[in-house]
Tab-separated table of C-alpha atoms in Angstrom:
chain	number	residue	atom	x	y	z
A	330	MET	CA	-22.723	-26.444	14.321
A	331	PRO	CA	-20.489	-25.085	16.852
A	332	LEU	CA	-16.800	-23.771	17.016
A	333	VAL	CA	-14.784	-27.028	16.431
A	334	PRO	CA	-11.208	-27.730	17.391
A	335	THR	CA	-8.686	-27.207	15.091
A	336	ALA	CA	-7.400	-30.539	15.364
A	337	ALA	CA	-10.178	-32.321	14.339
A	338	LEU	CA	-10.420	-30.426	11.138
A	339	VAL	CA	-6.774	-31.132	10.512
A	340	ARG	CA	-6.388	-34.852	11.126
A	341	ALA	CA	-9.729	-35.487	9.572
A	342	ALA	CA	-8.347	-33.826	6.205
A	343	ALA	CA	-4.550	-35.525	6.279
A	344	ALA	CA	-6.546	-38.978	6.885
A	345	ALA	CA	-8.660	-38.659	3.684
A	346	GLY	CA	-5.595	-37.221	1.916
A	347	THR	CA	-7.764	-33.724	0.931
A	348	GLY	CA	-6.606	-30.086	1.490
A	349	LEU	CA	-8.319	-27.852	4.274
A	350	GLY	CA	-8.672	-24.314	3.640
A	351	ALA	CA	-7.468	-22.069	6.510
A	352	PHE	CA	-7.966	-18.183	5.421
A	353	ASN	CA	-6.696	-15.204	6.994
A	354	VAL	CA	-9.236	-12.714	8.879
A	355	ILE	CA	-8.575	-9.291	8.273
A	356	HIS	CA	-11.680	-7.614	9.786
A	357	LEU	CA	-15.428	-8.623	10.541
A	358	GLU	CA	-16.406	-8.531	7.089
A	359	THR	CA	-13.650	-11.344	6.042
A	360	ALA	CA	-14.640	-13.647	9.000
A	361	GLU	CA	-18.677	-13.392	8.191
A	362	ALA	CA	-17.261	-14.051	4.525
A	363	LEU	CA	-15.179	-16.982	4.977
A	364	VAL	CA	-18.086	-18.803	7.095
A	365	ALA	CA	-20.403	-18.091	4.611
A	366	ALA	CA	-18.067	-19.798	1.930
A	367	ALA	CA	-18.003	-22.871	4.049
A	368	GLU	CA	-21.499	-22.856	4.384
A	369	ARG	CA	-22.126	-22.409	0.736
A	370	ALA	CA	-19.295	-25.181	0.033
A	371	GLY	CA	-21.184	-27.065	2.685
A	372	LEU	CA	-17.246	-27.848	3.775
A	373	PRO	CA	-15.089	-26.761	6.769
A	374	VAL	CA	-12.648	-23.847	7.353
A	375	ILE	CA	-10.277	-22.453	9.443
A	376	LEU	CA	-10.215	-19.161	10.325
A	377	GLN	CA	-6.877	-17.644	10.963
A	378	ILE	CA	-5.570	-14.261	13.081
A	379	SER	CA	-2.142	-13.179	12.456
A	380	GLN	CA	-0.039	-11.159	14.946
A	381	ASN	CA	-0.276	-8.632	11.958
A	382	CYS	CA	-4.044	-8.326	12.442
A	383	ALA	CA	-3.932	-8.162	16.342
A	384	ASP	CA	-1.278	-5.267	15.988
A	385	TYR	CA	-3.465	-3.459	13.049
A	386	HIS	CA	-6.646	-3.998	15.615
A	387	GLY	CA	-4.823	-3.051	18.945
A	388	ALA	CA	-4.926	-5.906	20.487
A	389	LEU	CA	-5.886	-9.933	19.956
A	390	GLU	CA	-9.060	-9.638	21.973
A	391	PRO	CA	-11.512	-7.397	19.687
A	392	ILE	CA	-10.886	-9.162	16.525
A	393	GLY	CA	-10.489	-12.618	18.153
A	394	LEU	CA	-13.730	-12.716	20.235
A	395	ALA	CA	-15.928	-11.162	17.037
A	396	THR	CA	-14.000	-14.488	15.204
A	397	LEU	CA	-14.911	-16.629	17.647
A	398	ALA	CA	-18.478	-15.240	17.721
A	399	VAL	CA	-18.717	-15.690	14.161
A	400	ALA	CA	-17.406	-19.071	14.102
A	401	ARG	CA	-19.667	-20.388	16.919
A	402	ARG	CA	-23.003	-19.213	14.770
A	403	ALA	CA	-21.740	-21.246	11.590
A	404	ALA	CA	-23.524	-24.167	10.075
A	405	THR	CA	-20.538	-25.997	9.269
A	406	PRO	CA	-17.779	-26.725	11.366
A	407	VAL	CA	-15.138	-23.757	11.761
A	408	ALA	CA	-12.247	-23.417	13.932
A	409	VAL	CA	-9.997	-20.445	15.113
A	410	HIS	CA	-6.294	-20.262	14.627
A	411	LEU	CA	-3.402	-17.780	15.889
A	412	ASP	CA	-0.993	-17.283	12.642
A	413	HIS	CA	2.427	-16.480	12.430
A	414	ALA	CA	2.763	-15.381	16.076
A	415	GLU	CA	6.132	-14.113	17.044
A	416	ARG	CA	5.684	-13.136	20.752
A	417	GLU	CA	4.917	-15.837	23.049
A	418	GLU	CA	1.921	-13.743	25.420
A	419	LEU	CA	0.171	-13.503	22.253
A	420	VAL	CA	-0.056	-17.066	22.115
A	421	ASP	CA	-1.285	-17.643	25.360
A	422	GLU	CA	-3.641	-14.532	25.004
A	423	ALA	CA	-5.012	-17.087	22.028
A	424	ILE	CA	-5.368	-19.680	24.023
A	425	ALA	CA	-6.871	-18.309	26.899
A	426	LEU	CA	-9.700	-16.744	24.613
A	427	GLY	CA	-9.985	-20.089	23.488
A	428	PHE	CA	-8.628	-20.523	19.859
A	429	GLY	CA	-8.338	-23.898	18.695
A	430	SER	CA	-4.720	-23.770	17.664
A	431	VAL	CA	-1.823	-21.559	17.744
A	432	MET	CA	1.358	-21.034	15.216
A	433	PHE	CA	3.969	-20.094	16.823
A	434	ASP	CA	6.602	-18.808	13.957
A	435	GLY	CA	10.419	-19.382	14.833
A	436	GLY	CA	11.384	-19.822	11.466
A	437	ALA	CA	13.726	-16.815	11.382
A	438	LEU	CA	15.234	-17.933	14.577
A	439	PRO	CA	18.087	-19.873	15.179
A	440	TYR	CA	17.779	-23.826	15.099
A	441	ASP	CA	18.309	-24.474	18.513
A	442	GLU	CA	16.439	-21.326	19.650
A	443	ASN	CA	13.498	-21.943	17.450
A	444	VAL	CA	13.462	-25.694	18.904
A	445	ALA	CA	13.676	-24.274	22.244
A	446	VAL	CA	10.824	-21.904	22.272
A	447	THR	CA	8.720	-23.761	20.211
A	448	ALA	CA	8.706	-26.462	22.258
A	449	ARG	CA	8.050	-24.427	25.548
A	450	VAL	CA	5.072	-22.976	23.583
A	451	ALA	CA	3.692	-26.151	22.418
A	452	THR	CA	3.921	-27.559	26.332
A	453	ARG	CA	1.805	-24.655	27.507
A	454	ALA	CA	-0.537	-25.083	24.499
A	455	HIS	CA	-0.917	-29.052	24.855
A	456	ALA	CA	-1.850	-28.178	28.612
A	457	ALA	CA	-4.863	-26.235	27.590
A	458	GLY	CA	-5.556	-28.877	24.907
A	459	VAL	CA	-4.748	-26.565	21.749
A	460	PHE	CA	-3.358	-27.578	18.635
A	461	VAL	CA	0.447	-26.321	17.976
A	462	GLU	CA	1.795	-25.667	14.618
A	463	GLY	CA	5.726	-24.826	14.084
A	464	GLU	CA	7.636	-23.273	11.241
A	465	LEU	CA	10.725	-24.721	10.037
A	466	GLY	CA	12.667	-23.608	6.950
A	467	GLU	CA	11.586	-20.012	6.614
A	468	VAL	CA	8.686	-19.549	4.330
A	469	GLY	CA	9.602	-16.848	1.676
A	470	GLY	CA	8.662	-13.349	1.860
A	471	LYS	CA	7.385	-11.189	4.802
A	472	ASP	CA	9.415	-8.257	3.820
A	473	GLY	CA	12.665	-9.817	2.330
A	474	ALA	CA	13.205	-11.406	6.120
A	475	HIS	CA	13.296	-14.895	4.587
A	476	ALA	CA	15.859	-15.682	1.974
A	477	PRO	CA	14.654	-17.241	-1.333
A	478	GLY	CA	14.873	-20.536	-2.110
A	479	VAL	CA	14.966	-22.052	1.050
A	480	ARG	CA	13.655	-25.699	1.988
A	481	THR	CA	13.053	-27.359	4.671
A	482	ASP	CA	15.475	-30.398	5.396
A	483	PRO	CA	13.354	-33.934	5.892
A	484	ALA	CA	15.974	-35.271	8.355
A	485	GLU	CA	15.764	-31.833	10.240
A	486	ALA	CA	12.077	-31.634	10.231
A	487	VAL	CA	12.067	-35.143	11.863
A	488	ALA	CA	14.076	-34.021	14.673
A	489	PHE	CA	11.956	-30.486	15.139
A	490	VAL	CA	9.022	-32.363	15.582
A	491	ALA	CA	10.065	-34.658	17.841
A	492	ALA	CA	11.993	-32.510	19.854
A	493	THR	CA	9.428	-29.525	20.094
A	494	GLY	CA	5.942	-31.855	20.273
A	495	VAL	CA	4.204	-29.698	17.341
A	496	ASP	CA	1.065	-30.826	15.914
A	497	ALA	CA	1.474	-29.660	12.214
A	498	LEU	CA	4.670	-28.419	10.575
A	499	ALA	CA	4.666	-25.343	8.303
A	500	VAL	CA	7.583	-26.050	5.413
A	501	ALA	CA	9.311	-24.341	2.792
A	502	VAL	CA	8.796	-26.018	-0.542
A	503	GLY	CA	8.661	-23.015	-2.679
A	504	SER	CA	5.810	-20.689	-1.876
A	505	SER	CA	6.079	-16.994	-0.996
A	506	HIS	CA	4.108	-14.892	1.386
A	507	ALA	CA	2.109	-11.762	-0.003
A	508	MET	CA	2.555	-12.574	-3.814
A	509	THR	CA	-0.150	-11.233	-6.025
A	510	ASP	CA	0.419	-13.488	-9.140
A	511	ARG	CA	-0.070	-17.325	-8.829
A	512	THR	CA	3.174	-18.241	-10.443
A	513	ALA	CA	5.281	-19.881	-7.795
A	514	ALA	CA	6.455	-23.392	-8.529
A	515	LEU	CA	6.488	-25.853	-5.552
A	516	ASP	CA	9.047	-28.799	-4.980
A	517	LEU	CA	6.667	-31.771	-5.402
A	518	GLU	CA	9.230	-34.323	-4.660
A	519	LEU	CA	10.201	-32.415	-1.607
A	520	ILE	CA	6.760	-32.148	-0.126
A	521	ALA	CA	6.422	-36.114	-0.780
A	522	ARG	CA	9.662	-36.552	1.103
A	523	LEU	CA	8.527	-34.653	4.060
A	524	HIS	CA	5.413	-36.338	4.161
A	525	ALA	CA	6.684	-39.951	3.617
A	526	ALA	CA	9.393	-38.927	7.107
A	527	LEU	CA	6.872	-36.965	9.236
A	528	PRO	CA	4.433	-37.703	11.679
A	529	VAL	CA	1.992	-34.603	11.354
A	530	PRO	CA	0.262	-33.047	8.827
A	531	LEU	CA	2.160	-30.720	6.628
A	532	VAL	CA	1.254	-26.840	6.021
A	533	LEU	CA	1.501	-24.879	3.125
A	534	HIS	CA	2.133	-21.111	3.485
A	535	GLY	CA	2.055	-18.569	0.793
A	536	SER	CA	-0.670	-20.508	-1.284
A	537	SER	CA	-2.048	-17.003	-2.902
A	538	GLY	CA	1.460	-17.315	-4.846
A	539	VAL	CA	0.492	-20.863	-5.964
A	540	ALA	CA	-2.125	-22.050	-9.058
A	541	ASP	CA	-5.014	-24.414	-8.312
A	542	GLU	CA	-3.337	-26.716	-10.428
A	543	GLU	CA	-0.284	-26.976	-8.410
A	544	ILE	CA	-2.061	-26.734	-5.270
A	545	ALA	CA	-3.728	-29.906	-6.290
A	546	ARG	CA	-0.366	-31.565	-7.048
A	547	ALA	CA	0.852	-30.581	-3.747
A	548	ILE	CA	-2.256	-32.020	-1.568
A	549	ALA	CA	-1.554	-34.992	-3.502
A	550	ALA	CA	1.753	-35.229	-2.492
A	551	GLY	CA	0.757	-34.739	0.970
A	552	MET	CA	0.390	-30.862	2.239
A	553	THR	CA	-2.655	-30.676	4.371
A	554	LYS	CA	-3.322	-27.149	5.714
A	555	ILE	CA	-3.604	-24.556	2.985
A	556	ASN	CA	-3.215	-21.378	3.883
A	557	VAL	CA	-4.317	-18.250	1.602
A	558	SER	CA	-4.883	-14.445	2.681
A	559	THR	CA	-3.390	-11.809	-0.036
A	560	HIS	CA	-5.590	-14.036	-3.066
A	561	LEU	CA	-8.764	-12.930	-1.271
A	562	ASN	CA	-7.795	-9.891	-0.015
A	563	GLY	CA	-7.295	-8.868	-3.665
A	564	PHE	CA	-10.872	-10.086	-4.657
A	565	PHE	CA	-12.070	-8.119	-1.783
A	566	THR	CA	-10.369	-4.673	-2.913
A	567	CYS	CA	-11.301	-5.252	-6.313
A	568	ALA	CA	-15.177	-5.513	-5.578
A	569	VAL	CA	-14.983	-2.006	-3.590
A	570	ARG	CA	-13.181	-0.311	-6.084
A	571	GLU	CA	-15.350	-1.124	-8.748
A	572	VAL	CA	-18.294	-0.106	-6.574
A	573	LEU	CA	-16.570	3.159	-5.655
A	574	ASP	CA	-15.537	3.684	-9.487
A	575	ALA	CA	-19.377	3.531	-10.284
A	576	GLY	CA	-20.490	5.572	-7.656
A	577	PRO	CA	-18.194	8.091	-6.229
A	578	ASP	CA	-21.098	10.005	-4.288
A	579	ILE	CA	-21.268	6.727	-1.929
A	580	VAL	CA	-20.836	7.857	1.479
A	581	ASP	CA	-22.142	4.711	3.375
A	582	SER	CA	-19.178	2.216	3.527
A	583	ARG	CA	-21.755	-0.667	4.027
A	584	LYS	CA	-22.673	-0.260	0.298
A	585	TYR	CA	-19.273	-1.395	-0.671
A	586	VAL	CA	-17.943	-3.409	1.990
A	587	ARG	CA	-21.078	-5.484	1.139
A	588	GLU	CA	-19.715	-6.277	-2.161
A	589	GLY	CA	-16.174	-6.941	-0.755
A	590	ARG	CA	-17.806	-9.444	1.438
A	591	GLU	CA	-19.538	-11.024	-1.130
A	592	ALA	CA	-16.821	-11.271	-3.540
A	593	VAL	CA	-14.382	-13.141	-0.823
A	594	ALA	CA	-17.448	-15.954	0.002
A	595	GLY	CA	-17.396	-16.837	-3.879
A	596	GLU	CA	-13.965	-17.302	-4.400
A	597	ALA	CA	-13.343	-19.063	-0.783
A	598	ALA	CA	-16.210	-21.350	-1.535
A	599	ARG	CA	-14.534	-22.293	-4.592
A	600	MET	CA	-10.968	-22.343	-3.382
A	601	LEU	CA	-12.665	-24.985	-0.651
A	602	ARG	CA	-14.072	-27.014	-2.904
A	603	ASN	CA	-10.570	-27.363	-4.941
A	604	PHE	CA	-8.604	-27.892	-1.786
A	605	ALA	CA	-11.082	-30.759	-1.068
A	606	LEU	CA	-10.442	-32.249	-4.305
A	607	ILE	CA	-14.163	-31.827	-5.284
A	608	GLU	CA	-14.554	-30.682	-9.295
A	609	GLY	CA	-16.937	-27.577	-10.141
């Protein structure tokens, strides 16, 4: 199965009323793990590379090309997405590399500036056939940059989508980035209102802090793209730690990184099935 456009996966999930897993790539092993998860589950997946990840690797191109190559070898549909870009030039680079979608994160900007920059990005992306995600109503977390309790206003969201032309919208409904416990309570009534008001699919950021049952309720209320990073990073780290604790003399990193990759693959496959509302 070749690399597929993000638009096709998101719109199919939205039409079916199911959730679609969008999982963050940290390094090559996580990209490999996430594709293995999709193949085990027999379901599509979106591989996301954030601006932070690109900066960690020194540039977007090395990790981006590696992720695209892993996606092209998948046996199930896989899309590649740029996540939380705050620099327009990074969006342009992702488009040039062949990413199927980009997210411009103007959530921390004043509303008018967010609209202007997001619309500018969307125009260039659409000219290249690339799906665009925007953000309105700052999702929590991210080093305290977003105030707790922020929520996306449905009327403002309708105006934002109309003014920017985005294809999907990340909304603030109670989740928070980088949570390590799954205790966030989502505003399900607000999700339903946003879903009813907007012509584009909704995106839930900060899903690592949301329990399985709460995510299922959010999908039923109208959420489509479900972003996860920290939760899967925890599985990777715990597996590596177990191997090193049991074998302090190990020096070949493949022996412990392999176990981290396998742990992520197993948990990501389970989450993909849950998001698709498949029991068991």
